[in-house]
mmCIF file of C-alpha atoms in Angstrom:
data_model
loop_
_atom_site.group_PDB
_atom_site.id
_atom_site.type_symbol
_atom_site.label_atom_id
_atom_site.label_comp_id
_atom_site.label_asym_id
_atom_site.label_seq_id
_atom_site.Cartn_x
_atom_site.Cartn_y
_atom_site.Cartn_z
ATOM 1 C CA PHE F 20 96.820 98.431 108.722
ATOM 2 C CA ILE F 21 96.588 100.580 105.576
ATOM 3 C CA GLY F 22 98.201 103.913 106.445
ATOM 4 C CA LYS F 23 95.467 106.229 107.710
ATOM 5 C CA MET F 24 92.776 104.480 105.675
ATOM 6 C CA GLY F 25 89.873 102.482 106.980
ATOM 7 C CA LEU F 26 87.441 100.150 105.231
ATOM 8 C CA ALA F 27 85.218 103.122 104.403
ATOM 9 C CA ASP F 28 88.094 104.684 102.424
ATOM 10 C CA ILE F 29 88.747 101.658 100.204
ATOM 11 C CA PRO F 30 87.287 102.285 96.705
ATOM 12 C CA GLY F 31 84.611 99.789 95.788
ATOM 13 C CA PHE F 32 84.223 98.317 99.282
ATOM 14 C CA ALA F 33 81.738 100.587 101.013
ATOM 15 C CA ASP F 34 79.654 101.364 97.949
ATOM 16 C CA THR F 35 77.847 98.317 96.623
ATOM 17 C CA THR F 36 74.499 97.028 95.322
ATOM 18 C CA CYS F 37 71.658 95.715 97.441
ATOM 19 C CA PRO F 38 71.255 91.970 96.798
ATOM 20 C CA ASN F 39 67.487 92.206 97.360
ATOM 21 C CA CYS F 40 66.321 95.214 95.350
ATOM 22 C CA GLY F 41 69.345 95.896 93.161
ATOM 23 C CA GLY F 42 69.522 99.524 94.272
ATOM 24 C CA PRO F 43 72.560 101.424 95.638
ATOM 25 C CA ALA F 44 73.716 100.224 99.069
ATOM 26 C CA ARG F 45 76.555 100.789 101.511
ATOM 27 C CA ARG F 46 78.425 98.065 103.387
ATOM 28 C CA ASP F 47 78.813 98.285 107.154
ATOM 29 C CA THR F 48 82.457 99.217 107.801
ATOM 30 C CA ASP F 49 82.273 98.669 111.573
ATOM 31 C CA THR F 50 83.169 94.989 111.358
ATOM 32 C CA MET F 51 85.460 94.379 114.338
ATOM 33 C CA ASP F 52 84.548 93.637 117.922
ATOM 34 C CA THR F 53 85.918 96.255 120.314
ATOM 35 C CA PHE F 54 88.117 93.643 121.990
ATOM 36 C CA VAL F 55 89.799 93.001 118.651
ATOM 37 C CA ASP F 56 90.472 96.725 118.375
ATOM 38 C CA SER F 57 92.316 96.568 121.711
ATOM 39 C CA ALA F 58 94.163 93.346 120.872
ATOM 40 C CA TRP F 59 97.253 95.148 119.571
ATOM 41 C CA TYR F 60 97.289 98.551 121.333
ATOM 42 C CA PHE F 61 100.465 97.638 123.259
ATOM 43 C CA LEU F 62 102.269 97.365 119.918
ATOM 44 C CA ARG F 63 101.050 100.790 118.822
ATOM 45 C CA PHE F 64 102.113 102.404 122.108
ATOM 46 C CA ILE F 65 105.761 101.838 121.151
ATOM 47 C CA ASN F 66 105.441 103.890 117.939
ATOM 48 C CA ALA F 67 102.423 106.045 118.750
ATOM 49 C CA ARG F 68 103.591 109.021 116.646
ATOM 50 C CA ASP F 69 104.659 107.055 113.587
ATOM 51 C CA ASP F 70 102.371 108.098 110.710
ATOM 52 C CA GLU F 71 103.844 105.620 108.246
ATOM 53 C CA HIS F 72 103.758 102.307 110.127
ATOM 54 C CA ALA F 73 101.521 100.568 112.626
ATOM 55 C CA PHE F 74 104.681 99.735 114.576
ATOM 56 C CA VAL F 75 108.372 99.100 113.942
ATOM 57 C CA ARG F 76 109.557 95.576 114.633
ATOM 58 C CA ALA F 77 112.966 96.603 116.025
ATOM 59 C CA ASP F 78 111.238 98.847 118.562
ATOM 60 C CA VAL F 79 108.554 96.408 119.699
ATOM 61 C CA ASP F 80 111.074 93.583 119.918
ATOM 62 C CA HIS F 81 113.179 95.789 122.204
ATOM 63 C CA TRP F 82 110.387 96.818 124.585
ATOM 64 C CA LEU F 83 107.967 93.891 124.474
ATOM 65 C CA PRO F 84 106.476 91.540 125.537
ATOM 66 C CA VAL F 85 104.743 93.393 128.377
ATOM 67 C CA ASP F 86 106.464 92.491 131.666
ATOM 68 C CA GLN F 87 103.337 92.576 133.802
ATOM 69 C CA TYR F 88 99.671 92.677 132.797
ATOM 70 C CA VAL F 89 97.059 93.504 135.440
ATOM 71 C CA GLY F 90 93.383 93.156 134.586
ATOM 72 C CA GLY F 91 89.990 91.984 135.730
ATOM 73 C CA VAL F 92 88.792 88.422 135.373
ATOM 74 C CA GLU F 93 86.534 89.414 132.472
ATOM 75 C CA HIS F 94 89.717 89.969 130.455
ATOM 76 C CA ALA F 95 90.666 86.294 130.662
ATOM 77 C CA ILE F 96 88.767 85.800 127.431
ATOM 78 C CA LEU F 97 88.038 88.287 124.661
ATOM 79 C CA HIS F 98 90.787 90.904 125.102
ATOM 80 C CA LEU F 99 93.549 88.594 126.384
ATOM 81 C CA LEU F 100 92.578 85.774 124.058
ATOM 82 C CA TYR F 101 92.405 88.059 121.022
ATOM 83 C CA ALA F 102 95.718 89.683 121.957
ATOM 84 C CA ARG F 103 97.404 86.272 121.994
ATOM 85 C CA PHE F 104 95.871 85.331 118.654
ATOM 86 C CA VAL F 105 96.980 88.602 117.051
ATOM 87 C CA VAL F 106 100.557 88.350 118.348
ATOM 88 C CA LYS F 107 100.895 84.704 117.346
ATOM 89 C CA ALA F 108 99.669 85.573 113.852
ATOM 90 C CA LEU F 109 102.072 88.503 113.606
ATOM 91 C CA TYR F 110 104.900 86.257 114.812
ATOM 92 C CA ASP F 111 104.123 83.652 112.142
ATOM 93 C CA MET F 112 104.101 86.447 109.553
ATOM 94 C CA GLY F 113 107.496 87.695 110.716
ATOM 95 C CA HIS F 114 106.288 91.080 112.010
ATOM 96 C CA VAL F 115 107.289 90.541 115.683
ATOM 97 C CA GLY F 116 109.955 88.435 117.338
ATOM 98 C CA PHE F 117 107.911 87.078 120.277
ATOM 99 C CA GLU F 118 104.980 84.663 120.464
ATOM 100 C CA GLU F 119 103.234 85.860 123.638
ATOM 101 C CA PRO F 120 102.170 89.480 124.266
ATOM 102 C CA PHE F 121 102.360 89.378 128.083
ATOM 103 C CA ALA F 122 105.095 87.760 130.158
ATOM 104 C CA ARG F 123 103.143 87.750 133.426
ATOM 105 C CA LEU F 124 99.455 88.079 134.291
ATOM 106 C CA PHE F 125 97.835 89.189 137.538
ATOM 107 C CA THR F 126 94.053 88.952 137.673
ATOM 108 C CA GLN F 127 92.550 91.425 140.101
ATOM 109 C CA GLY F 128 89.333 90.864 142.004
ATOM 110 C CA MET F 129 86.202 92.952 141.768
ATOM 111 C CA VAL F 130 84.978 95.642 144.160
ATOM 112 C CA CYS F 131 81.435 94.765 145.184
ATOM 113 C CA LEU F 132 78.529 96.592 146.797
ATOM 114 C CA THR F 133 74.916 95.747 147.588
ATOM 115 C CA ALA F 134 72.593 96.574 144.700
ATOM 116 C CA HIS F 135 68.899 97.304 145.233
ATOM 117 C CA ARG F 136 66.139 96.646 142.701
ATOM 118 C CA CYS F 137 62.503 97.597 142.856
ATOM 119 C CA PRO F 138 60.193 95.392 140.715
ATOM 120 C CA GLU F 139 58.412 98.563 139.628
ATOM 121 C CA HIS F 140 61.178 101.195 139.389
ATOM 122 C CA GLY F 141 64.226 99.054 138.596
ATOM 123 C CA TRP F 142 67.708 99.535 140.032
ATOM 124 C CA LEU F 143 68.120 102.242 142.659
ATOM 125 C CA TYR F 144 71.164 104.123 143.909
ATOM 126 C CA PRO F 145 72.353 103.067 147.402
ATOM 127 C CA GLU F 146 72.150 106.652 148.701
ATOM 128 C CA ASP F 147 68.467 106.756 147.698
ATOM 129 C CA VAL F 148 67.737 103.535 149.586
ATOM 130 C CA GLY F 149 69.813 104.082 152.727
ATOM 131 C CA ASP F 150 69.032 101.478 155.388
ATOM 132 C CA SER F 151 65.511 100.878 154.103
ATOM 133 C CA THR F 152 64.345 97.528 152.732
ATOM 134 C CA THR F 153 61.557 99.067 150.683
ATOM 135 C CA CYS F 154 61.460 101.253 147.584
ATOM 136 C CA PRO F 155 61.603 104.965 148.517
ATOM 137 C CA VAL F 156 59.142 105.708 145.687
ATOM 138 C CA CYS F 157 56.416 103.078 146.027
ATOM 139 C CA GLY F 158 57.195 101.237 149.266
ATOM 140 C CA VAL F 159 57.439 97.811 147.614
ATOM 141 C CA PRO F 160 60.020 95.422 149.205
ATOM 142 C CA LEU F 161 63.372 95.622 147.438
ATOM 143 C CA GLU F 162 65.418 92.794 145.936
ATOM 144 C CA SER F 163 68.910 93.342 147.377
ATOM 145 C CA SER F 164 72.063 91.361 146.618
ATOM 146 C CA ILE F 165 75.812 91.957 146.454
ATOM 147 C CA PHE F 166 77.192 92.435 142.939
ATOM 148 C CA LYS F 167 80.380 93.804 141.483
ATOM 149 C CA MET F 168 80.097 97.561 141.104
ATOM 150 C CA SER F 169 78.274 98.368 137.898
ATOM 151 C CA LYS F 170 76.691 101.501 136.441
ATOM 152 C CA SER F 171 73.823 99.378 135.129
ATOM 153 C CA LYS F 172 72.962 98.204 138.661
ATOM 154 C CA ARG F 173 73.702 101.629 140.144
ATOM 155 C CA ASN F 174 75.727 100.103 142.988
ATOM 156 C CA VAL F 175 78.632 102.453 142.428
ATOM 157 C CA VAL F 176 80.548 104.869 144.635
ATOM 158 C CA ASP F 177 81.563 108.196 143.155
ATOM 159 C CA PRO F 178 85.260 108.708 143.993
ATOM 160 C CA THR F 179 84.767 112.468 143.619
ATOM 161 C CA GLU F 180 82.575 112.536 146.718
ATOM 162 C CA ILE F 181 85.140 110.527 148.710
ATOM 163 C CA ILE F 182 87.981 112.777 147.569
ATOM 164 C CA GLU F 183 86.031 115.919 148.453
ATOM 165 C CA THR F 184 85.270 114.556 151.933
ATOM 166 C CA TYR F 185 88.433 112.660 152.871
ATOM 167 C CA GLY F 186 91.051 113.455 150.221
ATOM 168 C CA ALA F 187 92.526 111.398 147.386
ATOM 169 C CA ASP F 188 95.097 109.696 149.631
ATOM 170 C CA THR F 189 92.415 108.269 151.900
ATOM 171 C CA GLU F 190 90.631 106.761 148.912
ATOM 172 C CA ARG F 191 93.899 105.303 147.585
ATOM 173 C CA LEU F 192 94.912 103.889 150.971
ATOM 174 C CA TYR F 193 91.565 102.204 151.587
ATOM 175 C CA THR F 194 91.493 100.724 148.086
ATOM 176 C CA MET F 195 94.901 99.150 148.702
ATOM 177 C CA PHE F 196 94.063 98.008 152.235
ATOM 178 C CA MET F 197 90.546 96.641 151.786
ATOM 179 C CA GLY F 198 91.650 93.086 150.963
ATOM 180 C CA PRO F 199 93.818 90.809 148.804
ATOM 181 C CA PRO F 200 93.909 92.322 145.310
ATOM 182 C CA ASP F 201 93.134 89.007 143.626
ATOM 183 C CA ARG F 202 89.815 88.518 145.462
ATOM 184 C CA ASP F 203 86.384 90.122 145.258
ATOM 185 C CA ILE F 204 85.924 92.634 148.068
ATOM 186 C CA GLU F 205 82.879 94.443 149.425
ATOM 187 C CA TRP F 206 83.164 98.217 149.709
ATOM 188 C CA SER F 207 82.729 99.654 153.203
ATOM 189 C CA GLU F 208 82.071 103.232 154.244
ATOM 190 C CA GLU F 209 83.498 102.433 157.681
ATOM 191 C CA GLY F 210 86.683 101.291 155.960
ATOM 192 C CA ILE F 211 87.061 104.723 154.351
ATOM 193 C CA ARG F 212 86.641 106.385 157.733
ATOM 194 C CA GLY F 213 89.199 104.025 159.240
ATOM 195 C CA ALA F 214 91.747 104.906 156.551
ATOM 196 C CA SER F 215 91.135 108.592 157.250
ATOM 197 C CA ARG F 216 91.693 108.091 160.990
ATOM 198 C CA PHE F 217 94.956 106.283 160.325
ATOM 199 C CA LEU F 218 96.307 109.058 158.094
ATOM 200 C CA ASN F 219 95.366 111.631 160.730
ATOM 201 C CA ARG F 220 97.264 109.547 163.263
ATOM 202 C CA VAL F 221 100.351 109.473 161.043
ATOM 203 C CA TRP F 222 100.093 113.232 160.515
ATOM 204 C CA THR F 223 99.851 113.862 164.264
ATOM 205 C CA LEU F 224 102.785 111.535 164.964
ATOM 206 C CA VAL F 225 105.107 113.203 162.464
ATOM 207 C CA ILE F 226 104.109 116.847 162.914
ATOM 208 C CA GLY F 227 104.047 116.484 166.694
ATOM 209 C CA HIS F 228 107.681 115.345 166.830
ATOM 210 C CA VAL F 229 109.411 117.387 164.120
ATOM 211 C CA GLU F 230 111.423 119.195 166.795
ATOM 212 C CA ASP F 231 112.597 115.873 168.264
ATOM 213 C CA LEU F 232 114.214 114.623 165.057
ATOM 214 C CA ALA F 233 117.977 114.431 164.642
ATOM 215 C CA PRO F 234 119.510 116.160 161.584
ATOM 216 C CA ILE F 235 118.667 114.598 158.222
ATOM 217 C CA GLY F 236 120.753 111.539 157.431
ATOM 218 C CA LYS F 237 121.446 110.540 161.030
ATOM 219 C CA THR F 238 120.837 106.899 161.923
ATOM 220 C CA ALA F 239 120.796 105.270 165.315
ATOM 221 C CA ASP F 240 123.689 103.427 166.919
ATOM 222 C CA PRO F 241 122.163 100.066 167.878
ATOM 223 C CA GLU F 242 124.626 99.696 170.744
ATOM 224 C CA ALA F 243 123.439 102.933 172.337
ATOM 225 C CA LEU F 244 119.714 102.169 172.304
ATOM 226 C CA ASP F 245 117.639 101.245 175.334
ATOM 227 C CA PRO F 246 115.336 98.191 175.183
ATOM 228 C CA ALA F 247 112.417 100.276 173.864
ATOM 229 C CA GLY F 248 114.612 101.700 171.114
ATOM 230 C CA ILE F 249 115.933 98.267 170.182
ATOM 231 C CA ALA F 250 112.369 96.962 169.858
ATOM 232 C CA VAL F 251 111.288 99.913 167.681
ATOM 233 C CA ARG F 252 114.364 99.628 165.482
ATOM 234 C CA ARG F 253 113.681 95.911 165.019
ATOM 235 C CA ARG F 254 110.051 96.622 164.150
ATOM 236 C CA TYR F 255 111.105 99.262 161.617
ATOM 237 C CA HIS F 256 113.573 97.036 159.759
ATOM 238 C CA ARG F 257 111.118 94.141 159.773
ATOM 239 C CA THR F 258 108.488 96.461 158.330
ATOM 240 C CA VAL F 259 110.795 97.596 155.533
ATOM 241 C CA LYS F 260 111.522 93.968 154.655
ATOM 242 C CA LYS F 261 107.872 92.928 154.686
ATOM 243 C CA VAL F 262 106.544 95.922 152.741
ATOM 244 C CA THR F 263 109.279 95.488 150.132
ATOM 245 C CA GLU F 264 108.558 91.793 149.650
ATOM 246 C CA ASP F 265 104.775 92.225 149.732
ATOM 247 C CA ILE F 266 104.876 94.818 146.960
ATOM 248 C CA GLU F 267 107.590 93.309 144.764
ATOM 249 C CA GLU F 268 106.803 89.616 145.050
ATOM 250 C CA ARG F 269 103.139 89.178 145.950
ATOM 251 C CA PHE F 270 101.209 92.357 145.107
ATOM 252 C CA GLY F 271 100.206 92.128 148.773
ATOM 253 C CA PHE F 272 99.280 95.789 149.115
ATOM 254 C CA ASN F 273 96.815 95.103 151.920
ATOM 255 C CA THR F 274 99.366 93.276 154.059
ATOM 256 C CA ALA F 275 101.975 95.934 153.284
ATOM 257 C CA VAL F 276 99.637 98.637 154.613
ATOM 258 C CA ALA F 277 98.847 96.476 157.652
ATOM 259 C CA ALA F 278 102.569 96.209 158.429
ATOM 260 C CA ILE F 279 102.923 99.997 158.205
ATOM 261 C CA MET F 280 99.995 100.371 160.615
ATOM 262 C CA GLU F 281 101.738 98.058 163.092
ATOM 263 C CA LEU F 282 104.887 100.172 162.823
ATOM 264 C CA VAL F 283 102.866 103.299 163.624
ATOM 265 C CA ASN F 284 101.345 101.518 166.621
ATOM 266 C CA ASP F 285 104.856 101.023 168.010
ATOM 267 C CA LEU F 286 106.167 104.460 167.027
ATOM 268 C CA VAL F 287 103.414 106.476 168.706
ATOM 269 C CA PRO F 288 104.184 105.444 172.315
ATOM 270 C CA TYR F 289 107.940 105.415 171.663
ATOM 271 C CA ALA F 290 107.902 108.982 170.310
ATOM 272 C CA ALA F 291 105.780 110.098 173.262
ATOM 273 C CA GLY F 292 108.447 108.901 175.734
ATOM 274 C CA GLU F 293 112.143 109.718 175.571
ATOM 275 C CA PRO F 294 113.055 108.616 172.052
ATOM 276 C CA ASP F 295 116.544 108.520 170.600
ATOM 277 C CA PRO F 296 116.568 111.474 168.135
ATOM 278 C CA CYS F 297 118.583 109.554 165.540
ATOM 279 C CA LEU F 298 116.310 106.527 165.707
ATOM 280 C CA LEU F 299 113.270 108.779 165.507
ATOM 281 C CA ARG F 300 114.675 110.465 162.397
ATOM 282 C CA GLU F 301 115.486 107.102 160.799
ATOM 283 C CA THR F 302 112.077 105.581 161.490
ATOM 284 C CA ILE F 303 109.983 108.685 160.705
ATOM 285 C CA ASP F 304 111.758 109.218 157.380
ATOM 286 C CA GLY F 305 111.425 105.526 156.614
ATOM 287 C CA LEU F 306 107.731 105.537 157.528
ATOM 288 C CA ILE F 307 107.075 108.390 155.089
ATOM 289 C CA LEU F 308 108.927 106.599 152.287
ATOM 290 C CA LEU F 309 107.128 103.298 152.905
ATOM 291 C CA LEU F 310 103.749 105.009 152.910
ATOM 292 C CA SER F 311 104.428 107.278 149.927
ATOM 293 C CA PRO F 312 103.370 104.819 147.168
ATOM 294 C CA PHE F 313 99.951 104.577 148.819
ATOM 295 C CA THR F 314 99.484 108.201 149.928
ATOM 296 C CA PRO F 315 101.813 110.390 147.836
ATOM 297 C CA PHE F 316 100.222 113.765 148.616
ATOM 298 C CA VAL F 317 100.288 113.447 152.402
ATOM 299 C CA CYS F 318 103.787 111.966 152.339
ATOM 300 C CA GLU F 319 105.156 114.716 150.091
ATOM 301 C CA GLU F 320 103.896 117.290 152.559
ATOM 302 C CA LEU F 321 105.280 115.401 155.577
ATOM 303 C CA TRP F 322 108.633 114.937 153.825
ATOM 304 C CA ARG F 323 108.977 118.719 153.452
ATOM 305 C CA ARG F 324 107.677 119.388 156.981
ATOM 306 C CA THR F 325 110.441 117.183 158.415
ATOM 307 C CA GLY F 326 113.139 119.329 156.852
ATOM 308 C CA HIS F 327 113.771 117.821 153.428
ATOM 309 C CA ASP F 328 114.079 120.199 150.491
ATOM 310 C CA ASP F 329 113.717 117.611 147.714
ATOM 311 C CA ALA F 330 110.778 115.513 146.555
ATOM 312 C CA VAL F 331 109.811 112.255 148.209
ATOM 313 C CA LEU F 332 109.401 110.769 144.714
ATOM 314 C CA GLU F 333 113.117 111.285 144.100
ATOM 315 C CA GLN F 334 114.238 109.199 147.069
ATOM 316 C CA ALA F 335 115.643 105.691 146.982
ATOM 317 C CA TRP F 336 113.536 102.955 148.523
ATOM 318 C CA PRO F 337 114.655 102.263 152.127
ATOM 319 C CA GLY F 338 116.774 99.217 152.859
ATOM 320 C CA TYR F 339 116.854 97.033 155.932
ATOM 321 C CA ASP F 340 119.568 95.571 158.153
ATOM 322 C CA GLU F 341 119.393 91.777 158.311
ATOM 323 C CA SER F 342 121.102 91.667 161.694
ATOM 324 C CA SER F 343 118.446 93.916 163.222
ATOM 325 C CA LEU F 344 115.660 91.505 162.310
ATOM 326 C CA GLU F 345 116.681 88.890 164.838
ATOM 327 C CA GLU F 346 115.197 88.736 168.312
ATOM 328 C CA GLU F 347 117.619 88.587 171.255
ATOM 329 C CA THR F 348 115.150 86.427 173.141
ATOM 330 C CA ILE F 349 112.168 84.344 172.121
ATOM 331 C CA GLU F 350 109.047 83.355 174.045
ATOM 332 C CA ILE F 351 108.132 79.661 173.990
ATOM 333 C CA PRO F 352 104.691 78.374 175.077
ATOM 334 C CA VAL F 353 104.638 75.331 177.362
ATOM 335 C CA GLN F 354 101.738 72.865 177.385
ATOM 336 C CA VAL F 355 100.863 70.156 179.883
ATOM 337 C CA ASN F 356 98.433 67.551 178.529
ATOM 338 C CA GLY F 357 97.527 69.866 175.687
ATOM 339 C CA LYS F 358 96.736 72.921 177.813
ATOM 340 C CA LEU F 359 98.839 76.068 177.878
ATOM 341 C CA ARG F 360 100.368 76.373 181.343
ATOM 342 C CA ALA F 361 103.232 78.842 180.928
ATOM 343 C CA ARG F 362 105.479 80.794 178.576
ATOM 344 C CA VAL F 363 109.223 80.742 179.020
ATOM 345 C CA THR F 364 111.683 83.277 177.614
ATOM 346 C CA VAL F 365 114.945 81.879 176.281
ATOM 347 C CA PRO F 366 117.916 83.385 174.421
ATOM 348 C CA ALA F 367 117.298 83.339 170.669
ATOM 349 C CA ASP F 368 120.499 81.386 170.081
ATOM 350 C CA VAL F 369 119.207 78.385 172.058
ATOM 351 C CA ALA F 370 115.669 78.418 170.631
ATOM 352 C CA ASP F 371 116.531 75.468 168.372
ATOM 353 C CA ASP F 372 118.189 73.446 171.149
ATOM 354 C CA VAL F 373 115.618 70.816 172.132
ATOM 355 C CA GLU F 374 117.224 69.915 175.450
ATOM 356 C CA ALA F 375 117.719 73.549 176.446
ATOM 357 C CA LEU F 376 114.047 74.232 175.769
ATOM 358 C CA LYS F 377 112.969 71.294 177.929
ATOM 359 C CA GLU F 378 115.236 72.426 180.780
ATOM 360 C CA ALA F 379 113.933 75.990 180.600
ATOM 361 C CA ALA F 380 110.338 74.731 180.663
ATOM 362 C CA LEU F 381 110.962 72.395 183.592
ATOM 363 C CA ALA F 382 112.515 75.248 185.553
ATOM 364 C CA HIS F 383 109.369 77.360 185.279
ATOM 365 C CA GLU F 384 107.432 77.525 188.552
ATOM 366 C CA ARG F 385 103.962 76.998 187.006
ATOM 367 C CA VAL F 386 105.166 74.061 184.939
ATOM 368 C CA ARG F 387 106.705 72.379 187.996
ATOM 369 C CA ALA F 388 103.439 72.859 189.878
ATOM 370 C CA ASN F 389 101.503 71.112 187.098
ATOM 371 C CA LEU F 390 103.984 68.219 186.999
ATOM 372 C CA GLU F 391 104.248 67.698 190.771
ATOM 373 C CA GLY F 392 103.040 64.292 191.919
ATOM 374 C CA LYS F 393 102.476 63.066 188.356
ATOM 375 C CA GLU F 394 104.301 60.674 186.116
ATOM 376 C CA LEU F 395 105.990 62.322 183.124
ATOM 377 C CA VAL F 396 105.076 60.145 180.153
ATOM 378 C CA LYS F 397 106.536 62.213 177.325
ATOM 379 C CA ALA F 398 108.380 65.505 176.802
ATOM 380 C CA ILE F 399 108.343 67.059 173.329
ATOM 381 C CA ALA F 400 110.184 70.201 172.264
ATOM 382 C CA VAL F 401 109.600 71.743 168.848
ATOM 383 C CA PRO F 402 112.599 73.986 168.057
ATOM 384 C CA GLY F 403 111.653 77.645 168.217
ATOM 385 C CA LYS F 404 107.946 76.821 168.650
ATOM 386 C CA MET F 405 106.807 75.081 171.811
ATOM 387 C CA VAL F 406 107.369 72.529 174.591
ATOM 388 C CA SER F 407 104.728 69.949 175.467
ATOM 389 C CA PHE F 408 104.589 67.549 178.423
ATOM 390 C CA VAL F 409 102.304 64.538 178.728
ATOM 391 C CA VAL F 410 101.659 63.350 182.288
ATOM 392 C CA LYS F 411 99.404 60.949 184.129
#
């Protein structure tokens, strides 16, 4: 790095003599691959307004290496490789105090879509092809295969059209929900519509029960809840735990959204009955906060509609109560000669007691009917999982 100078500004470098004819010539000053240009940008970010230095070691040593790098698989070489080379060289030269530029790497998958190619007219846009298998211009059969989205193959989806039709939050939600982020995923128009339907369902749930909510800050007394309320409260706290862990530990955005959808499935019928106002406030507020990283615009509006006068972005992430995660009872399947014959419900505190499980299974009417007149060869109880009888 030479101040604001480039190779073209160095006297005697750009201007030279042609080795063939001996006449005046000019050297090419564009000598670096673009990936090399991006191999040290994270260093420059720290001192972006410094006109005297490329970066200041004390500053980059404080902020770097990068805690988490997220990129496509094509970055595994070129950019990432060059970045490591550059940092290792700078470390050996004493310009930085770390040897690796990125502490953690997450490689995202690619979004794919069917691409169509006409032997005569080349790649065609999906909207021009529709459901046809032939070229809309000449009628020749198309060559169609699934590729990662690419402008060159014209198998791209314009987010502007999706945003204009469904809103930015729908596009964000579907992108997060469409599959594991580390795998290639095929884009689906039906998936976009499904995300839109879900957000409309959330909107209807919240807006339809604003008048039923307890004052802000009220939480439910677990001892005062009916069985339906206990089940909803358990589902809510389990959802908070799962969404938190999926986001923080696994980048499991798709499973986090799925857990939120399951919570909504339980909240809708509960809110339509005779809900506890405090529990409804606790779970509706929590639902909005859990959903807000995926759909910030909708959630900001819902947050205000439910009586809050501050921004949803300013709120702390919801916590969960460990004691509320536990089931009071657990259902255990019972097999006879490998076939499911019954399910028995036992207190959660005896689910690991092998003998208690066997006794509960033997007391079940359908199990006794399947054992009657037969010799019991073996009885197996897997704690918390199942009971199996072998007879002859």
